Short mmCIF file of N, CA and C in Angstrom, two decimals:
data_model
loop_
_atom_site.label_atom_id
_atom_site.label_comp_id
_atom_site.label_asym_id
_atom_site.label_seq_id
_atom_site.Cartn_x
_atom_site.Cartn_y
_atom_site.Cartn_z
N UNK A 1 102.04 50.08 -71.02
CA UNK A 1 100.63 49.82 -71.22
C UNK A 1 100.02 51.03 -71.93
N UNK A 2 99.35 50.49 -73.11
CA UNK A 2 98.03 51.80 -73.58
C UNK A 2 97.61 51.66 -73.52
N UNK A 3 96.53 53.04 -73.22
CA UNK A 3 95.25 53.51 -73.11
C UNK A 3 94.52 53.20 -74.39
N UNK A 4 93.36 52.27 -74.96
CA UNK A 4 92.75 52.23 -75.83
C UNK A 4 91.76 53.02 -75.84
N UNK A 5 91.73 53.87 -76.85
CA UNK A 5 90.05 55.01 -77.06
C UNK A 5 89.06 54.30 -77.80
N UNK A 6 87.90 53.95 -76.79
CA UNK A 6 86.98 53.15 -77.55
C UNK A 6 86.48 54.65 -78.61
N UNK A 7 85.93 54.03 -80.04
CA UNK A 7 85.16 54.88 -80.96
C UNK A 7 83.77 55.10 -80.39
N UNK A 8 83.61 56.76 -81.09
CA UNK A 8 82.47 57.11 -80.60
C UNK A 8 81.36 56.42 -81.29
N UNK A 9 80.04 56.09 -80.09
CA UNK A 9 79.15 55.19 -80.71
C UNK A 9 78.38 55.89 -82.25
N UNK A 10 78.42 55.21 -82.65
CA UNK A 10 77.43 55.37 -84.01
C UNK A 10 75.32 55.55 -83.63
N UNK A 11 74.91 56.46 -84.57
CA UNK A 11 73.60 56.65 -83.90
C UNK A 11 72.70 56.05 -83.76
N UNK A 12 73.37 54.63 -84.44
CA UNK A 12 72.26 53.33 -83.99
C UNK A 12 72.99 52.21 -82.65
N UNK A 13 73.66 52.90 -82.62
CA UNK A 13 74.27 52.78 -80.55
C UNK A 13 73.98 53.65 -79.92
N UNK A 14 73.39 54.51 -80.30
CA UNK A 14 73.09 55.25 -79.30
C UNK A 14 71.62 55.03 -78.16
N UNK A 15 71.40 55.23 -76.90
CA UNK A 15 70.59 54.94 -76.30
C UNK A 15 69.59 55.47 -76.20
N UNK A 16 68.39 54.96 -75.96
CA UNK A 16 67.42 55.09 -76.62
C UNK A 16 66.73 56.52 -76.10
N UNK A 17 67.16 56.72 -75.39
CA UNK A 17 66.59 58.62 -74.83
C UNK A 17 67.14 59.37 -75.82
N UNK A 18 68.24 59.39 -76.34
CA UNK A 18 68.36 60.15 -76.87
C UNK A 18 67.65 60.40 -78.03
N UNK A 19 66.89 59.22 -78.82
CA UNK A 19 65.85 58.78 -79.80
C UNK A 19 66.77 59.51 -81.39
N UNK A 20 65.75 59.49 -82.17
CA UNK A 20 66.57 59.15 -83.51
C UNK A 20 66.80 61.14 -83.63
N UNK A 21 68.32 61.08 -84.61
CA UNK A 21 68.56 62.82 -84.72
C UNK A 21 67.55 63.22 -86.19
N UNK A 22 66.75 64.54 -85.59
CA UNK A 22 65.88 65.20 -86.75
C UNK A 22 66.39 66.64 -86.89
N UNK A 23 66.36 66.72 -87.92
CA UNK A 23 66.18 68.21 -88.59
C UNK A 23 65.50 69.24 -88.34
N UNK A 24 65.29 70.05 -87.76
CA UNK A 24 64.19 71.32 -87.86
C UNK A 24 64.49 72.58 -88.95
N UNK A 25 63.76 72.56 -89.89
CA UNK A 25 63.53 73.68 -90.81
C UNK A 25 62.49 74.71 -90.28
N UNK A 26 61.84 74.38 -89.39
CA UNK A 26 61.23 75.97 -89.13
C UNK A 26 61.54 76.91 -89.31
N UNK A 27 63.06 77.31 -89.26
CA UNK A 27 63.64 78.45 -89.20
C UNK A 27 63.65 79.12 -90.85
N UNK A 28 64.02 78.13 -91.36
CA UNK A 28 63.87 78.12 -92.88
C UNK A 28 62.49 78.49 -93.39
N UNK A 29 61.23 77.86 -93.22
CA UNK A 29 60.24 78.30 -93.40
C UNK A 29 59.65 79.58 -92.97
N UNK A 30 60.50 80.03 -91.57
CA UNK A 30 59.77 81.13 -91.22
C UNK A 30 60.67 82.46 -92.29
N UNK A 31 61.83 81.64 -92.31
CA UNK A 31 62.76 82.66 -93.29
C UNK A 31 62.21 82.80 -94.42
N UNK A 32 61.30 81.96 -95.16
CA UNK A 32 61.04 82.28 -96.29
C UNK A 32 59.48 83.35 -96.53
N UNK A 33 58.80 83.26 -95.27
CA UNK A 33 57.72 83.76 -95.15
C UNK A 33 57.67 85.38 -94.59
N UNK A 34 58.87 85.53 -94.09
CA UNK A 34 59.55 87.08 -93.79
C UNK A 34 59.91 87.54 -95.31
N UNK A 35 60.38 86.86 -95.97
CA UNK A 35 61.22 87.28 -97.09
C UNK A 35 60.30 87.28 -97.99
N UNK A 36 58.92 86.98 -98.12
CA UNK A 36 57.77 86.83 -99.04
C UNK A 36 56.85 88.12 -98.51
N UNK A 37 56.71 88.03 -97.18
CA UNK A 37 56.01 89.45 -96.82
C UNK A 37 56.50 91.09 -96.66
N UNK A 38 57.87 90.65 -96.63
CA UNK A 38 59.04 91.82 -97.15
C UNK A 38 58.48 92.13 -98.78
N UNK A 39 58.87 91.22 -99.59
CA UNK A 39 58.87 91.71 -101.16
C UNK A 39 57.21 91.87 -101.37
N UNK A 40 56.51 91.44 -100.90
CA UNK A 40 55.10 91.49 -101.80
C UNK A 40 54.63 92.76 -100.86
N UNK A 41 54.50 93.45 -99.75
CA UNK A 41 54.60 94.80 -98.85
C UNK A 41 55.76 95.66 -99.97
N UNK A 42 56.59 95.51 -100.24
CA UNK A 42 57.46 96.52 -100.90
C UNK A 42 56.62 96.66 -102.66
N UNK A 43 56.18 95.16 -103.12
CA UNK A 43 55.59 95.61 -104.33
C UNK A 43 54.10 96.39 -104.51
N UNK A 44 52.97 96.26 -103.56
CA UNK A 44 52.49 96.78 -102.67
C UNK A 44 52.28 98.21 -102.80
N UNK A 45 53.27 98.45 -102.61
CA UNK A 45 53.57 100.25 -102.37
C UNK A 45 53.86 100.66 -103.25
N UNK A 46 54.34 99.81 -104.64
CA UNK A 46 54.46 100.51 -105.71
C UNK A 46 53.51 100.42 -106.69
N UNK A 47 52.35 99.76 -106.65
CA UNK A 47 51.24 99.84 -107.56
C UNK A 47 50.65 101.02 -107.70
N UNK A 48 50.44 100.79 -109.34
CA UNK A 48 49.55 102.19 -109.62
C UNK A 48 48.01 102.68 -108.74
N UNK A 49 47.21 103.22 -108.71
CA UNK A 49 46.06 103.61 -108.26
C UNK A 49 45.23 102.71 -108.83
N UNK A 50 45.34 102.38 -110.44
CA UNK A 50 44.35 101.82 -111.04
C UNK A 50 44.41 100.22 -110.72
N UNK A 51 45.75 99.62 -110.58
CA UNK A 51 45.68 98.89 -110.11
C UNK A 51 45.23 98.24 -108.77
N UNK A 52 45.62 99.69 -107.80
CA UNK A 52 44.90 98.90 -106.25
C UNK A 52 43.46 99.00 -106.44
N UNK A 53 42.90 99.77 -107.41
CA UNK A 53 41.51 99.86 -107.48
C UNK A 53 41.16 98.63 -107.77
N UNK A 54 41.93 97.73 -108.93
CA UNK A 54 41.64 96.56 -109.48
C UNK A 54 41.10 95.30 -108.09
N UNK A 55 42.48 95.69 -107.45
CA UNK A 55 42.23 94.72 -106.37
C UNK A 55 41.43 95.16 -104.65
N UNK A 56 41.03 96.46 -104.79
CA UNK A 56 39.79 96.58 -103.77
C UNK A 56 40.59 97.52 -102.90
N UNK A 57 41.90 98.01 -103.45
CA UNK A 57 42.25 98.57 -101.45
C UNK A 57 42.61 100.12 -102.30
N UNK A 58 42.72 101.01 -101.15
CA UNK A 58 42.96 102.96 -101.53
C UNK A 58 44.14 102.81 -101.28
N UNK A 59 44.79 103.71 -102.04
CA UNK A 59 46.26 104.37 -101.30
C UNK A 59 46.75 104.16 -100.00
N UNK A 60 45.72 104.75 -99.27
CA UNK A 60 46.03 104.72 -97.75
C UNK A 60 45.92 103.16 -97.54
N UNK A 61 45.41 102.10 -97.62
CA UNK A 61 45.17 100.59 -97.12
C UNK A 61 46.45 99.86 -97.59
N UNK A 62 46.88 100.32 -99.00
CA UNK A 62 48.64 99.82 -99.67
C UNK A 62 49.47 100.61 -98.51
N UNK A 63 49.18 102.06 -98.25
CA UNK A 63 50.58 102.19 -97.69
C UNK A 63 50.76 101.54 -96.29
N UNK A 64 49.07 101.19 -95.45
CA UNK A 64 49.33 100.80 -94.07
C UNK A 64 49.75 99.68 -94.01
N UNK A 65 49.69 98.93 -94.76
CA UNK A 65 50.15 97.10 -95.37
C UNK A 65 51.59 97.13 -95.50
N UNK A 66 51.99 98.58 -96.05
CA UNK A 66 53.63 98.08 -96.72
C UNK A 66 54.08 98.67 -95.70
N UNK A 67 53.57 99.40 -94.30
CA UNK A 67 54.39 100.05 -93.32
C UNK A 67 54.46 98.79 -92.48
N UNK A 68 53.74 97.65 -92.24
CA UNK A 68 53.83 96.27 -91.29
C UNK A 68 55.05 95.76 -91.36
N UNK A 69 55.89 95.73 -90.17
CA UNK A 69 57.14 94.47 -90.11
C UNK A 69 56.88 93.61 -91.15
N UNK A 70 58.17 93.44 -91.19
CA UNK A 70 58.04 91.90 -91.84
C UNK A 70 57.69 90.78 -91.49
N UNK A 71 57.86 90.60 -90.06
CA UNK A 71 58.00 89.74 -88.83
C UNK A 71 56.57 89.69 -88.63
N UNK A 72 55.71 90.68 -88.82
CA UNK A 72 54.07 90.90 -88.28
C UNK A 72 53.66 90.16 -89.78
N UNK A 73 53.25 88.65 -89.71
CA UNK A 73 52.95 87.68 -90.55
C UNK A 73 51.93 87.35 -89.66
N UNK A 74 50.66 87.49 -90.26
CA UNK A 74 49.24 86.67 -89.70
C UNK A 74 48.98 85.29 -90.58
N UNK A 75 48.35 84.33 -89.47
CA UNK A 75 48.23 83.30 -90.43
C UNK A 75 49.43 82.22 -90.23
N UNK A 76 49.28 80.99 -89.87
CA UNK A 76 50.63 80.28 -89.65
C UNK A 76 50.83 79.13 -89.17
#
């Protein structure tokens, strides 16, 4: 006598708690928003004077911006 192995159910057999399988990209999005506040903090720190003048902030306000984690993302 054999043992028959029933096949594993397919995900429209599957019961209904378990409900339909989704994706989460959060991780992805938050990856891309580390990796955006990384490079634009690093470009940041390299502008001329005349330029941060252009856009309103001193020396000191670029460098306290480009010293922030990357991770320290406001806004979200």
């Amino acid at each position: 006598m054999s043992a028959q192995i029933s096949p594993l159910p397919s995900a429209s057999r599957l019961p209904a708690r378990f409900g339909t399988p989704k994706l989460s990209f959060g991780w992805v999005v938050w990856l891309a928003r580390f990796w955006r506040a990384y490079d634009t903090r690093r470009q940041l720190a390299e502008l001329d004077p005349h330029l941060l003048r252009d856009i309103g902030l001193t020396r000191l306000d670029a460098q306290i911006e480009a010293a922030r984690k990357p991770w320290d993302i406001q806004g979200g």
